[in-house]
PDB file of C-alpha atoms and ligand atoms in Angstrom:
ATOM      1  CA  UNK A  65     -16.739  -8.304 -18.873  1.00  0.00           C
ATOM      2  CA  UNK A  66     -14.717  -5.659 -17.043  1.00  0.00           C
ATOM      3  CA  UNK A  67     -11.261  -4.795 -18.345  1.00  0.00           C
ATOM      4  CA  UNK A  68      -8.580  -6.751 -16.486  1.00  0.00           C
ATOM      5  CA  UNK A  69      -6.868  -5.486 -13.349  1.00  0.00           C
ATOM      6  CA  UNK A  70      -3.362  -4.315 -14.287  1.00  0.00           C
ATOM      7  CA  UNK A  71      -1.988  -4.682 -10.755  1.00  0.00           C
ATOM      8  CA  UNK A  72      -1.755  -3.156  -7.281  1.00  0.00           C
ATOM      9  CA  UNK A  73      -2.900   0.476  -6.917  1.00  0.00           C
ATOM     10  CA  UNK A  74      -2.025   1.157  -3.259  1.00  0.00           C
ATOM     11  CA  UNK A  75      -1.790  -0.560   0.117  1.00  0.00           C
ATOM     12  CA  UNK A  76      -3.188   1.060   3.262  1.00  0.00           C
ATOM     13  CA  UNK A  77      -2.034   0.192   6.781  1.00  0.00           C
ATOM     14  CA  UNK A  78      -2.589   1.442  10.332  1.00  0.00           C
ATOM     15  CA  UNK A  79       0.179   3.228  12.234  1.00  0.00           C
ATOM     16  CA  UNK A  80       0.173   4.233  15.883  1.00  0.00           C
ATOM     17  CA  UNK A  81       2.913   6.851  15.409  1.00  0.00           C
ATOM     18  CA  UNK A  82       2.777   8.952  12.266  1.00  0.00           C
ATOM     19  CA  UNK A  83       6.135  10.658  12.843  1.00  0.00           C
ATOM     20  CA  UNK A  84       8.031   7.381  13.362  1.00  0.00           C
ATOM     21  CA  UNK A  85       6.283   5.994  10.299  1.00  0.00           C
ATOM     22  CA  UNK A  86       7.408   8.979   8.190  1.00  0.00           C
ATOM     23  CA  UNK A  87      10.963   8.698   9.526  1.00  0.00           C
ATOM     24  CA  UNK A  88      11.044   5.041   8.486  1.00  0.00           C
ATOM     25  CA  UNK A  89       9.409   5.119   5.054  1.00  0.00           C
ATOM     26  CA  UNK A  90      11.217   8.276   3.927  1.00  0.00           C
ATOM     27  CA  UNK A  91      14.413   8.191   5.985  1.00  0.00           C
ATOM     28  CA  UNK A  92      15.147   4.466   5.780  1.00  0.00           C
ATOM     29  CA  UNK A  93      13.252   3.097   2.775  1.00  0.00           C
ATOM     30  CA  UNK A  94      13.664   6.262   0.693  1.00  0.00           C
ATOM     31  CA  UNK A  95      10.066   6.660  -0.447  1.00  0.00           C
ATOM     32  CA  UNK A  96       8.753  10.168  -1.040  1.00  0.00           C
ATOM     33  CA  UNK A  97       6.185  11.647   1.355  1.00  0.00           C
ATOM     34  CA  UNK A  98       3.641  12.569  -1.299  1.00  0.00           C
ATOM     35  CA  UNK A  99       0.449  13.480   0.528  1.00  0.00           C
ATOM     36  CA  UNK A 100      -0.631  14.638   3.956  1.00  0.00           C
ATOM     37  CA  UNK A 101      -4.385  14.291   4.164  1.00  0.00           C
ATOM     38  CA  UNK A 102      -7.086  13.025   6.490  1.00  0.00           C
ATOM     39  CA  UNK A 103      -9.050   9.840   6.803  1.00  0.00           C
ATOM     40  CA  UNK A 104     -12.326  10.800   5.181  1.00  0.00           C
ATOM     41  CA  UNK A 105     -14.322   8.525   7.488  1.00  0.00           C
ATOM     42  CA  UNK A 106     -12.496   9.632  10.684  1.00  0.00           C
ATOM     43  CA  UNK A 107     -11.543  13.148   9.608  1.00  0.00           C
ATOM     44  CA  UNK A 108      -9.727  14.139  12.797  1.00  0.00           C
ATOM     45  CA  UNK A 109      -7.018  11.585  11.937  1.00  0.00           C
ATOM     46  CA  UNK A 110      -4.277  11.579   9.339  1.00  0.00           C
ATOM     47  CA  UNK A 111      -4.110   9.637   6.109  1.00  0.00           C
ATOM     48  CA  UNK A 112      -0.545   9.874   4.848  1.00  0.00           C
ATOM     49  CA  UNK A 113       0.894   8.588   1.576  1.00  0.00           C
ATOM     50  CA  UNK A 114       4.348   7.512   0.425  1.00  0.00           C
ATOM     51  CA  UNK A 115       5.397   6.558  -3.083  1.00  0.00           C
ATOM     52  CA  UNK A 116       7.622   7.332  -6.016  1.00  0.00           C
ATOM     53  CA  UNK A 117       8.006  10.961  -7.163  1.00  0.00           C
ATOM     54  CA  UNK A 118       4.318  11.216  -8.108  1.00  0.00           C
ATOM     55  CA  UNK A 119       2.748   8.437  -6.064  1.00  0.00           C
ATOM     56  CA  UNK A 120       2.118   6.566  -9.303  1.00  0.00           C
ATOM     57  CA  UNK A 121      -0.494   3.823  -8.908  1.00  0.00           C
ATOM     58  CA  UNK A 122       1.516   0.721  -8.035  1.00  0.00           C
ATOM     59  CA  UNK A 123       3.891   2.637  -5.730  1.00  0.00           C
ATOM     60  CA  UNK A 124       1.673   4.208  -3.043  1.00  0.00           C
ATOM     61  CA  UNK A 125       1.994   2.890   0.511  1.00  0.00           C
ATOM     62  CA  UNK A 126      -0.471   4.719   2.748  1.00  0.00           C
ATOM     63  CA  UNK A 127      -1.282   4.856   6.453  1.00  0.00           C
ATOM     64  CA  UNK A 128      -4.155   5.812   8.675  1.00  0.00           C
ATOM     65  CA  UNK A 129      -2.679   7.463  11.779  1.00  0.00           C
ATOM     66  CA  UNK A 130      -4.734   6.032  14.625  1.00  0.00           C
ATOM     67  CA  UNK A 131      -2.602   6.492  17.789  1.00  0.00           C
ATOM     68  CA  UNK A 132      -5.397   5.579  20.211  1.00  0.00           C
ATOM     69  CA  UNK A 133      -6.111   2.205  18.596  1.00  0.00           C
ATOM     70  CA  UNK A 134      -4.953  -1.004  20.271  1.00  0.00           C
ATOM     71  CA  UNK A 135      -2.031  -3.035  18.990  1.00  0.00           C
ATOM     72  CA  UNK A 136      -3.243  -6.569  18.472  1.00  0.00           C
ATOM     73  CA  UNK A 137      -2.185  -9.339  16.121  1.00  0.00           C
ATOM     74  CA  UNK A 138      -1.876 -10.056  12.441  1.00  0.00           C
ATOM     75  CA  UNK A 139      -3.320 -13.273  11.133  1.00  0.00           C
ATOM     76  CA  UNK A 140      -5.825 -14.870   8.833  1.00  0.00           C
ATOM     77  CA  UNK A 141      -8.205 -12.654   6.916  1.00  0.00           C
ATOM     78  CA  UNK A 142      -5.535 -10.011   6.372  1.00  0.00           C
ATOM     79  CA  UNK A 143      -2.755  -8.921   4.078  1.00  0.00           C
ATOM     80  CA  UNK A 144       0.153 -10.057   6.240  1.00  0.00           C
ATOM     81  CA  UNK A 145       3.146  -8.971   4.133  1.00  0.00           C
ATOM     82  CA  UNK A 146       3.726  -6.016   1.824  1.00  0.00           C
ATOM     83  CA  UNK A 147       6.530  -6.595  -0.672  1.00  0.00           C
ATOM     84  CA  UNK A 148       8.414  -3.853  -2.482  1.00  0.00           C
ATOM     85  CA  UNK A 149      10.347  -4.362  -5.708  1.00  0.00           C
ATOM     86  CA  UNK A 150      14.022  -3.418  -5.688  1.00  0.00           C
ATOM     87  CA  UNK A 151      16.643  -3.950  -8.407  1.00  0.00           C
ATOM     88  CA  UNK A 152      18.067  -7.465  -8.452  1.00  0.00           C
ATOM     89  CA  UNK A 153      21.591  -6.343  -7.564  1.00  0.00           C
ATOM     90  CA  UNK A 154      20.582  -4.043  -4.706  1.00  0.00           C
ATOM     91  CA  UNK A 155      19.939  -6.501  -1.859  1.00  0.00           C
ATOM     92  CA  UNK A 156      23.479  -6.180  -0.438  1.00  0.00           C
ATOM     93  CA  UNK A 157      23.051  -2.409  -0.389  1.00  0.00           C
ATOM     94  CA  UNK A 158      19.748  -2.799   1.432  1.00  0.00           C
ATOM     95  CA  UNK A 159      21.112  -5.346   3.915  1.00  0.00           C
ATOM     96  CA  UNK A 160      23.937  -2.928   4.794  1.00  0.00           C
ATOM     97  CA  UNK A 161      21.604   0.051   5.036  1.00  0.00           C
ATOM     98  CA  UNK A 162      19.181  -1.784   7.322  1.00  0.00           C
ATOM     99  CA  UNK A 163      22.050  -3.018   9.495  1.00  0.00           C
ATOM    100  CA  UNK A 164      23.445   0.497   9.772  1.00  0.00           C
ATOM    101  CA  UNK A 165      20.140   1.882  11.054  1.00  0.00           C
ATOM    102  CA  UNK A 166      19.488  -1.123  13.315  1.00  0.00           C
ATOM    103  CA  UNK A 167      16.569  -2.709  11.432  1.00  0.00           C
ATOM    104  CA  UNK A 168      16.625  -6.502  11.841  1.00  0.00           C
ATOM    105  CA  UNK A 169      16.139  -8.442   8.638  1.00  0.00           C
ATOM    106  CA  UNK A 170      16.678 -11.861   7.137  1.00  0.00           C
ATOM    107  CA  UNK A 171      17.180 -13.176   3.641  1.00  0.00           C
ATOM    108  CA  UNK A 172      14.623 -15.533   2.081  1.00  0.00           C
ATOM    109  CA  UNK A 173      14.251 -17.076  -1.362  1.00  0.00           C
ATOM    110  CA  UNK A 174      10.820 -17.481  -2.937  1.00  0.00           C
ATOM    111  CA  UNK A 175      10.006 -18.690  -6.425  1.00  0.00           C
ATOM    112  CA  UNK A 176      13.770 -18.489  -7.185  1.00  0.00           C
ATOM    113  CA  UNK A 177      14.053 -14.807  -6.231  1.00  0.00           C
ATOM    114  CA  UNK A 178      15.951 -13.421  -3.203  1.00  0.00           C
ATOM    115  CA  UNK A 179      14.262 -11.047  -0.784  1.00  0.00           C
ATOM    116  CA  UNK A 180      14.913  -9.380   2.576  1.00  0.00           C
ATOM    117  CA  UNK A 181      12.212  -9.649   5.234  1.00  0.00           C
ATOM    118  CA  UNK A 182      11.932  -6.869   7.823  1.00  0.00           C
ATOM    119  CA  UNK A 183       9.357  -5.063   9.933  1.00  0.00           C
ATOM    120  CA  UNK A 184       8.385  -1.414   9.929  1.00  0.00           C
ATOM    121  CA  UNK A 185       8.083   0.718  13.075  1.00  0.00           C
ATOM    122  CA  UNK A 186       4.569  -0.617  13.799  1.00  0.00           C
ATOM    123  CA  UNK A 187       5.579  -4.244  13.232  1.00  0.00           C
ATOM    124  CA  UNK A 188       4.134  -4.655   9.730  1.00  0.00           C
ATOM    125  CA  UNK A 189       6.035  -7.310   7.808  1.00  0.00           C
ATOM    126  CA  UNK A 190       7.692  -5.963   4.683  1.00  0.00           C
ATOM    127  CA  UNK A 191       9.845  -7.524   2.010  1.00  0.00           C
ATOM    128  CA  UNK A 192      12.336  -6.058  -0.402  1.00  0.00           C
ATOM    129  CA  UNK A 193      12.218  -8.415  -3.373  1.00  0.00           C
ATOM    130  CA  UNK A 194      15.133  -8.412  -5.816  1.00  0.00           C
ATOM    131  CA  UNK A 195      12.929  -8.364  -8.892  1.00  0.00           C
ATOM    132  CA  UNK A 196      11.797  -5.037 -10.296  1.00  0.00           C
ATOM    133  CA  UNK A 197      10.688  -3.201 -13.363  1.00  0.00           C
ATOM    134  CA  UNK A 198      10.822   0.528 -14.009  1.00  0.00           C
ATOM    135  CA  UNK A 199       7.470   0.452 -15.745  1.00  0.00           C
ATOM    136  CA  UNK A 200       5.540   2.222 -12.972  1.00  0.00           C
ATOM    137  CA  UNK A 201       8.342   4.204 -11.395  1.00  0.00           C
ATOM    138  CA  UNK A 202       8.983   7.923 -11.598  1.00  0.00           C
ATOM    139  CA  UNK A 203      12.269   8.569  -9.780  1.00  0.00           C
ATOM    140  CA  UNK A 204      12.525  11.129  -7.012  1.00  0.00           C
ATOM    141  CA  UNK A 205      15.870  12.816  -7.600  1.00  0.00           C
ATOM    142  CA  UNK A 206      16.303  14.088  -4.006  1.00  0.00           C
ATOM    143  CA  UNK A 207      15.592  10.661  -2.475  1.00  0.00           C
ATOM    144  CA  UNK A 208      17.756   9.575   0.463  1.00  0.00           C
ATOM    145  CA  UNK A 209      18.424   6.338  -1.471  1.00  0.00           C
ATOM    146  CA  UNK A 210      20.287   6.556  -4.792  1.00  0.00           C
ATOM    147  CA  UNK A 211      18.151   5.809  -7.815  1.00  0.00           C
ATOM    148  CA  UNK A 212      20.068   2.651  -8.757  1.00  0.00           C
ATOM    149  CA  UNK A 213      18.936   1.004  -5.492  1.00  0.00           C
ATOM    150  CA  UNK A 214      15.587   2.729  -4.969  1.00  0.00           C
ATOM    151  CA  UNK A 215      12.315   0.908  -4.346  1.00  0.00           C
ATOM    152  CA  UNK A 216      10.386   0.610  -7.636  1.00  0.00           C
ATOM    153  CA  UNK A 217       6.959   0.372  -6.027  1.00  0.00           C
ATOM    154  CA  UNK A 218       5.178  -2.776  -4.971  1.00  0.00           C
ATOM    155  CA  UNK A 219       6.221  -6.243  -5.940  1.00  0.00           C
ATOM    156  CA  UNK A 220       3.308  -8.081  -4.328  1.00  0.00           C
ATOM    157  CA  UNK A 221       1.101  -8.500  -1.308  1.00  0.00           C
ATOM    158  CA  UNK A 222       0.645 -11.693   0.681  1.00  0.00           C
ATOM    159  CA  UNK A 223      -2.714 -12.587   2.218  1.00  0.00           C
ATOM    160  CA  UNK A 224      -3.033 -15.252   4.903  1.00  0.00           C
ATOM    161  CA  UNK A 225      -6.325 -17.132   4.838  1.00  0.00           C
ATOM    162  CA  UNK A 226      -7.890 -19.904   6.914  1.00  0.00           C
ATOM    163  CA  UNK A 227      -9.684 -21.259   3.826  1.00  0.00           C
ATOM    164  CA  UNK A 228      -8.717 -20.547   0.260  1.00  0.00           C
ATOM    165  CA  UNK A 229     -11.175 -22.271  -2.113  1.00  0.00           C
ATOM    166  CA  UNK A 230     -13.749 -19.486  -2.407  1.00  0.00           C
ATOM    167  CA  UNK A 231     -11.037 -16.835  -2.669  1.00  0.00           C
ATOM    168  CA  UNK A 232      -9.204 -18.730  -5.426  1.00  0.00           C
ATOM    169  CA  UNK A 233     -12.476 -19.013  -7.293  1.00  0.00           C
ATOM    170  CA  UNK A 234     -13.218 -15.269  -7.010  1.00  0.00           C
ATOM    171  CA  UNK A 235      -9.661 -14.374  -8.039  1.00  0.00           C
ATOM    172  CA  UNK A 236      -9.566 -16.598 -11.114  1.00  0.00           C
ATOM    173  CA  UNK A 237     -13.215 -16.802 -12.242  1.00  0.00           C
ATOM    174  CA  UNK A 238     -14.278 -13.208 -11.583  1.00  0.00           C
ATOM    175  CA  UNK A 239     -11.260 -10.968 -11.105  1.00  0.00           C
ATOM    176  CA  UNK A 240      -9.041 -12.255 -13.918  1.00  0.00           C
ATOM    177  CA  UNK A 241      -6.076 -13.421 -11.827  1.00  0.00           C
ATOM    178  CA  UNK A 242      -4.197 -16.552 -12.932  1.00  0.00           C
ATOM    179  CA  UNK A 243      -2.318 -19.013 -10.774  1.00  0.00           C
ATOM    180  CA  UNK A 244       1.395 -18.559 -11.371  1.00  0.00           C
ATOM    181  CA  UNK A 245       3.051 -20.947  -8.920  1.00  0.00           C
ATOM    182  CA  UNK A 246       2.879 -22.875  -5.673  1.00  0.00           C
ATOM    183  CA  UNK A 247       5.443 -23.358  -2.902  1.00  0.00           C
ATOM    184  CA  UNK A 248       4.200 -25.274   0.134  1.00  0.00           C
ATOM    185  CA  UNK A 249       1.171 -23.478   1.573  1.00  0.00           C
ATOM    186  CA  UNK A 250       1.833 -20.411  -0.633  1.00  0.00           C
ATOM    187  CA  UNK A 251      -0.001 -20.012  -3.951  1.00  0.00           C
ATOM    188  CA  UNK A 252       1.045 -17.222  -6.285  1.00  0.00           C
ATOM    189  CA  UNK A 253      -1.340 -15.349  -8.559  1.00  0.00           C
ATOM    190  CA  UNK A 254      -0.654 -12.725 -11.178  1.00  0.00           C
ATOM    191  CA  UNK A 255      -2.863 -10.281 -13.002  1.00  0.00           C
ATOM    192  CA  UNK A 256      -2.416  -7.999 -16.016  1.00  0.00           C
ATOM    193  CA  UNK A 257       0.969  -8.286 -17.680  1.00  0.00           C
ATOM    194  CA  UNK A 258       2.397 -10.211 -14.709  1.00  0.00           C
ATOM    195  CA  UNK A 259       5.635  -9.496 -12.849  1.00  0.00           C
ATOM    196  CA  UNK A 260       6.272  -6.857 -10.158  1.00  0.00           C
ATOM    197  CA  UNK A 261       3.188  -4.762  -9.213  1.00  0.00           C
ATOM    198  CA  UNK A 262       0.840  -7.546 -10.303  1.00  0.00           C
ATOM    199  CA  UNK A 263       1.561 -10.373  -7.864  1.00  0.00           C
ATOM    200  CA  UNK A 264      -0.703 -11.684  -5.107  1.00  0.00           C
ATOM    201  CA  UNK A 265       0.443 -14.513  -2.845  1.00  0.00           C
ATOM    202  CA  UNK A 266      -2.058 -16.433  -0.736  1.00  0.00           C
ATOM    203  CA  UNK A 267      -0.785 -18.425   2.245  1.00  0.00           C
ATOM    204  CA  UNK A 268      -3.187 -21.006   3.635  1.00  0.00           C
ATOM    205  CA  UNK A 269      -3.162 -21.210   7.432  1.00  0.00           C
ATOM    206  CA  UNK A 270      -6.142 -23.272   8.660  1.00  0.00           C
ATOM    207  CA  UNK A 271      -5.022 -23.017  12.307  1.00  0.00           C
ATOM    208  CA  UNK A 272      -5.024 -19.236  12.322  1.00  0.00           C
ATOM    209  CA  UNK A 273      -4.776 -17.182  14.438  1.00  0.00           C
ATOM    210  CA  UNK A 274      -7.313 -14.760  13.081  1.00  0.00           C
ATOM    211  CA  UNK A 275      -5.972 -11.256  12.453  1.00  0.00           C
ATOM    212  CA  UNK A 276      -7.462  -8.228  14.178  1.00  0.00           C
ATOM    213  CA  UNK A 277      -7.717  -4.770  12.646  1.00  0.00           C
ATOM    214  CA  UNK A 278      -5.326  -2.765  14.807  1.00  0.00           C
ATOM    215  CA  UNK A 279      -2.087  -0.782  14.807  1.00  0.00           C
ATOM    216  CA  UNK A 280       0.579  -2.658  12.863  1.00  0.00           C
ATOM    217  CA  UNK A 281      -1.798  -4.341  10.422  1.00  0.00           C
ATOM    218  CA  UNK A 282      -2.697  -3.807   6.781  1.00  0.00           C
ATOM    219  CA  UNK A 283      -6.161  -2.282   6.451  1.00  0.00           C
ATOM    220  CA  UNK A 284      -6.735  -3.050   2.765  1.00  0.00           C
ATOM    221  CA  UNK A 285      -5.161  -3.537  -0.638  1.00  0.00           C
ATOM    222  CA  UNK A 286      -6.401  -1.545  -3.615  1.00  0.00           C
ATOM    223  CA  UNK A 287      -6.284  -2.884  -7.165  1.00  0.00           C
ATOM    224  CA  UNK A 288      -6.016  -0.640 -10.225  1.00  0.00           C
ATOM    225  CA  UNK A 289      -8.692   0.077 -12.728  1.00  0.00           C
ATOM    226  CA  UNK A 290      -8.319   2.417 -15.672  1.00  0.00           C
ATOM    227  CA  UNK A 291     -11.201   4.853 -15.186  1.00  0.00           C
ATOM    228  CA  UNK A 292     -14.668   5.487 -13.747  1.00  0.00           C
ATOM    229  CA  UNK A 293     -16.380   3.463 -16.486  1.00  0.00           C
ATOM    230  CA  UNK A 294     -14.262   0.354 -15.963  1.00  0.00           C
ATOM    231  CA  UNK A 295     -14.835   0.744 -12.228  1.00  0.00           C
ATOM    232  CA  UNK A 296     -18.611   0.625 -12.734  1.00  0.00           C
ATOM    233  CA  UNK A 297     -18.168  -2.571 -14.770  1.00  0.00           C
ATOM    234  CA  UNK A 298     -16.189  -4.084 -11.920  1.00  0.00           C
ATOM    235  CA  UNK A 299     -18.857  -3.097  -9.430  1.00  0.00           C
ATOM    236  CA  UNK A 300     -21.591  -4.783 -11.464  1.00  0.00           C
ATOM    237  CA  UNK A 301     -19.526  -7.898 -12.042  1.00  0.00           C
ATOM    238  CA  UNK A 302     -18.655  -8.246  -8.353  1.00  0.00           C
ATOM    239  CA  UNK A 303     -22.266  -7.727  -7.302  1.00  0.00           C
ATOM    240  CA  UNK A 304     -23.291 -10.475  -9.724  1.00  0.00           C
ATOM    241  CA  UNK A 305     -20.602 -12.687  -8.146  1.00  0.00           C
ATOM    242  CA  UNK A 306     -22.324 -12.196  -4.782  1.00  0.00           C
ATOM    243  CA  UNK A 307     -19.936  -9.678  -3.245  1.00  0.00           C
ATOM    244  CA  UNK A 308     -21.277  -6.885  -1.069  1.00  0.00           C
ATOM    245  CA  UNK A 309     -19.702  -3.870  -2.840  1.00  0.00           C
ATOM    246  CA  UNK A 310     -19.892  -0.251  -1.651  1.00  0.00           C
ATOM    247  CA  UNK A 311     -21.137   2.475  -3.976  1.00  0.00           C
ATOM    248  CA  UNK A 312     -18.423   4.451  -5.765  1.00  0.00           C
ATOM    249  CA  UNK A 313     -16.752   6.765  -3.217  1.00  0.00           C
ATOM    250  CA  UNK A 314     -14.836   9.849  -4.332  1.00  0.00           C
ATOM    251  CA  UNK A 315     -11.466   9.836  -2.561  1.00  0.00           C
ATOM    252  CA  UNK A 316     -10.434  13.018  -4.441  1.00  0.00           C
ATOM    253  CA  UNK A 317      -7.149  11.507  -5.652  1.00  0.00           C
ATOM    254  CA  UNK A 318      -9.064   8.541  -7.135  1.00  0.00           C
ATOM    255  CA  UNK A 319     -12.503   6.961  -7.011  1.00  0.00           C
ATOM    256  CA  UNK A 320     -12.970   3.771  -5.010  1.00  0.00           C
ATOM    257  CA  UNK A 321     -15.208   0.790  -4.421  1.00  0.00           C
ATOM    258  CA  UNK A 322     -14.661  -1.663  -1.575  1.00  0.00           C
ATOM    259  CA  UNK A 323     -15.655  -5.251  -0.836  1.00  0.00           C
ATOM    260  CA  UNK A 324     -14.395  -8.155   1.232  1.00  0.00           C
ATOM    261  CA  UNK A 325     -13.074 -11.172  -0.611  1.00  0.00           C
ATOM    262  CA  UNK A 326     -14.397 -14.477   0.796  1.00  0.00           C
ATOM    263  CA  UNK A 327     -11.344 -14.961   3.063  1.00  0.00           C
ATOM    264  CA  UNK A 328     -12.087 -11.671   4.843  1.00  0.00           C
ATOM    265  CA  UNK A 329      -9.493  -9.332   3.297  1.00  0.00           C
ATOM    266  CA  UNK A 330     -10.778  -5.866   2.404  1.00  0.00           C
ATOM    267  CA  UNK A 331     -10.234  -5.207  -1.314  1.00  0.00           C
ATOM    268  CA  UNK A 332     -10.587  -1.832  -2.995  1.00  0.00           C
ATOM    269  CA  UNK A 333     -10.685  -1.127  -6.714  1.00  0.00           C
ATOM    270  CA  UNK A 334      -9.377   2.385  -7.365  1.00  0.00           C
ATOM    271  CA  UNK A 335      -9.149   4.441 -10.548  1.00  0.00           C
ATOM    272  CA  UNK A 336      -5.703   5.380 -11.854  1.00  0.00           C
ATOM    273  CA  UNK A 337      -6.681   9.054 -11.983  1.00  0.00           C
ATOM    274  CA  UNK A 338      -6.792  11.867 -11.254  1.00  0.00           C
ATOM    275  CA  UNK A 339      -3.840  11.163  -8.938  1.00  0.00           C
ATOM    276  CA  UNK A 340      -2.012  13.073  -6.244  1.00  0.00           C
ATOM    277  CA  UNK A 341      -1.221  16.132  -8.376  1.00  0.00           C
ATOM    278  CA  UNK A 342      -4.929  17.043  -8.403  1.00  0.00           C
ATOM    279  CA  UNK A 343      -4.315  19.657  -5.683  1.00  0.00           C
ATOM    280  CA  UNK A 344      -0.518  20.078  -5.411  1.00  0.00           C
ATOM    281  CA  UNK A 345       2.129  20.499  -8.102  1.00  0.00           C
ATOM    282  CA  UNK A 346       4.608  17.603  -8.443  1.00  0.00           C
ATOM    283  CA  UNK A 347       7.404  19.473  -6.676  1.00  0.00           C
ATOM    284  CA  UNK A 348       5.113  20.502  -3.775  1.00  0.00           C
ATOM    285  CA  UNK A 349       3.543  17.108  -3.108  1.00  0.00           C
ATOM    286  CA  UNK A 350       3.139  16.392   0.591  1.00  0.00           C
ATOM    287  CA  UNK A 351       4.034  19.896   1.764  1.00  0.00           C
ATOM    288  CA  UNK A 352       0.588  21.070   2.916  1.00  0.00           C
ATOM    289  CA  UNK A 353      -2.454  19.522   4.538  1.00  0.00           C
ATOM    290  CA  UNK A 354      -4.437  18.422   1.470  1.00  0.00           C
ATOM    291  CA  UNK A 355      -8.169  18.326   1.943  1.00  0.00           C
ATOM    292  CA  UNK A 356     -10.854  17.381  -0.552  1.00  0.00           C
ATOM    293  CA  UNK A 357     -13.060  20.424  -1.311  1.00  0.00           C
ATOM    294  CA  UNK A 358     -15.864  19.091   0.883  1.00  0.00           C
ATOM    295  CA  UNK A 359     -13.572  19.079   3.934  1.00  0.00           C
ATOM    296  CA  UNK A 360     -12.095  22.573   3.417  1.00  0.00           C
ATOM    297  CA  UNK A 361     -14.495  24.105   5.975  1.00  0.00           C
ATOM    298  CA  UNK A 362     -12.760  22.081   8.681  1.00  0.00           C
ATOM    299  CA  UNK A 363      -9.234  23.206   7.799  1.00  0.00           C
ATOM    300  CA  UNK A 364      -8.680  25.554  10.754  1.00  0.00           C
ATOM    301  CA  UNK A 365      -9.810  22.986  13.272  1.00  0.00           C
ATOM    302  CA  UNK A 366      -7.749  20.206  11.648  1.00  0.00           C
ATOM    303  CA  UNK A 367      -4.640  22.408  11.634  1.00  0.00           C
ATOM    304  CA  UNK A 368      -5.191  22.810  15.360  1.00  0.00           C
ATOM    305  CA  UNK A 369      -5.727  19.160  16.332  1.00  0.00           C
ATOM    306  CA  UNK A 370      -3.438  17.240  13.971  1.00  0.00           C
ATOM    307  CA  UNK A 371       0.136  17.004  15.285  1.00  0.00           C
ATOM    308  CA  UNK A 372       2.838  18.470  13.004  1.00  0.00           C
ATOM    309  CA  UNK A 373       4.820  16.054  10.820  1.00  0.00           C
ATOM    310  CA  UNK A 374       8.491  16.628  10.061  1.00  0.00           C
ATOM    311  CA  UNK A 375       9.591  14.965   6.826  1.00  0.00           C
ATOM    312  CA  UNK A 376      13.246  13.939   6.901  1.00  0.00           C
ATOM    313  CA  UNK A 377      15.468  15.236   4.123  1.00  0.00           C
ATOM    314  CA  UNK A 378      18.534  13.682   2.588  1.00  0.00           C
ATOM    315  CA  UNK A 379      20.637  15.836   4.892  1.00  0.00           C
ATOM    316  CA  UNK A 380      19.118  14.340   8.041  1.00  0.00           C
ATOM    317  CA  UNK A 381      19.184  10.746   6.903  1.00  0.00           C
ATOM    318  CA  UNK A 382      22.808  10.416   5.963  1.00  0.00           C
ATOM    319  CA  UNK A 383      24.629   9.179   2.908  1.00  0.00           C
ATOM    320  CA  UNK A 384      23.205   7.070   0.129  1.00  0.00           C
TER     321      UNK A 384
HETATM  322 ZN1   ZN B 424      -7.455   2.620  -0.183  1.00  0.00          ZN
END
């Protein structure tokens, strides 16, 4: 039996405009730009990472920058909402901040917790959920949002599925998730110690529409595993459960395996280490184009073709 999954590792989405994306996640949401790298499978495109000060697993929101891709629709077979954890008393601050910068939002209440629903610059649905823990949060002292209100990493992800039975079975029988609640068509699961960072909501939507991988959609969600050995155990267990799992792939910042859950959502299981400080010191994170050693030979060409990214600073994004 593989060791249990403690929670979310990272979430990866597709943006059509890297600069606007950076302006939003750093300038508006106050996350740190922690890594500028490339998509290892399409290495002439960016893979950019936001997170807490170190990009601690459980805080890293990442994007493939694919400007030439179409913009289609979100729907079944996808993660349709990414939820961030914010301190319970901070929702008024966030509502005011979003209003000030012209980001539409509305308040919802789920499982007795208040949240704000908004969209990012590519149309990805986000939530700021007023339920947080500091357990996986290393504060960034220069953040454009004061620490008392800052995003604490992920709260949860929501998947929308046409059919849920096989997914529920995989989650609970193989992956160690437990059902934690139900509200209408939404079923909540938790893993590990439960609470923020460990929550997965599944919304059943038999009528669709089916989502299409495109700009403004979530590409995959990665779940944490402790180390390379526990990852191998997961791979064997998932293969035995009939999943088509990739070999272990070295992503340089962590090692990864990928498979689709029965509802069509791409899952990754990623190791906690070595982390984003493998090639940049904590204070320098995100300041250079970071390339795994096996891509270094392409550096000159990549510097030429990848558009520059300007990371906003506190000074350009206004008061707390
Ligand atoms: Zn990933």
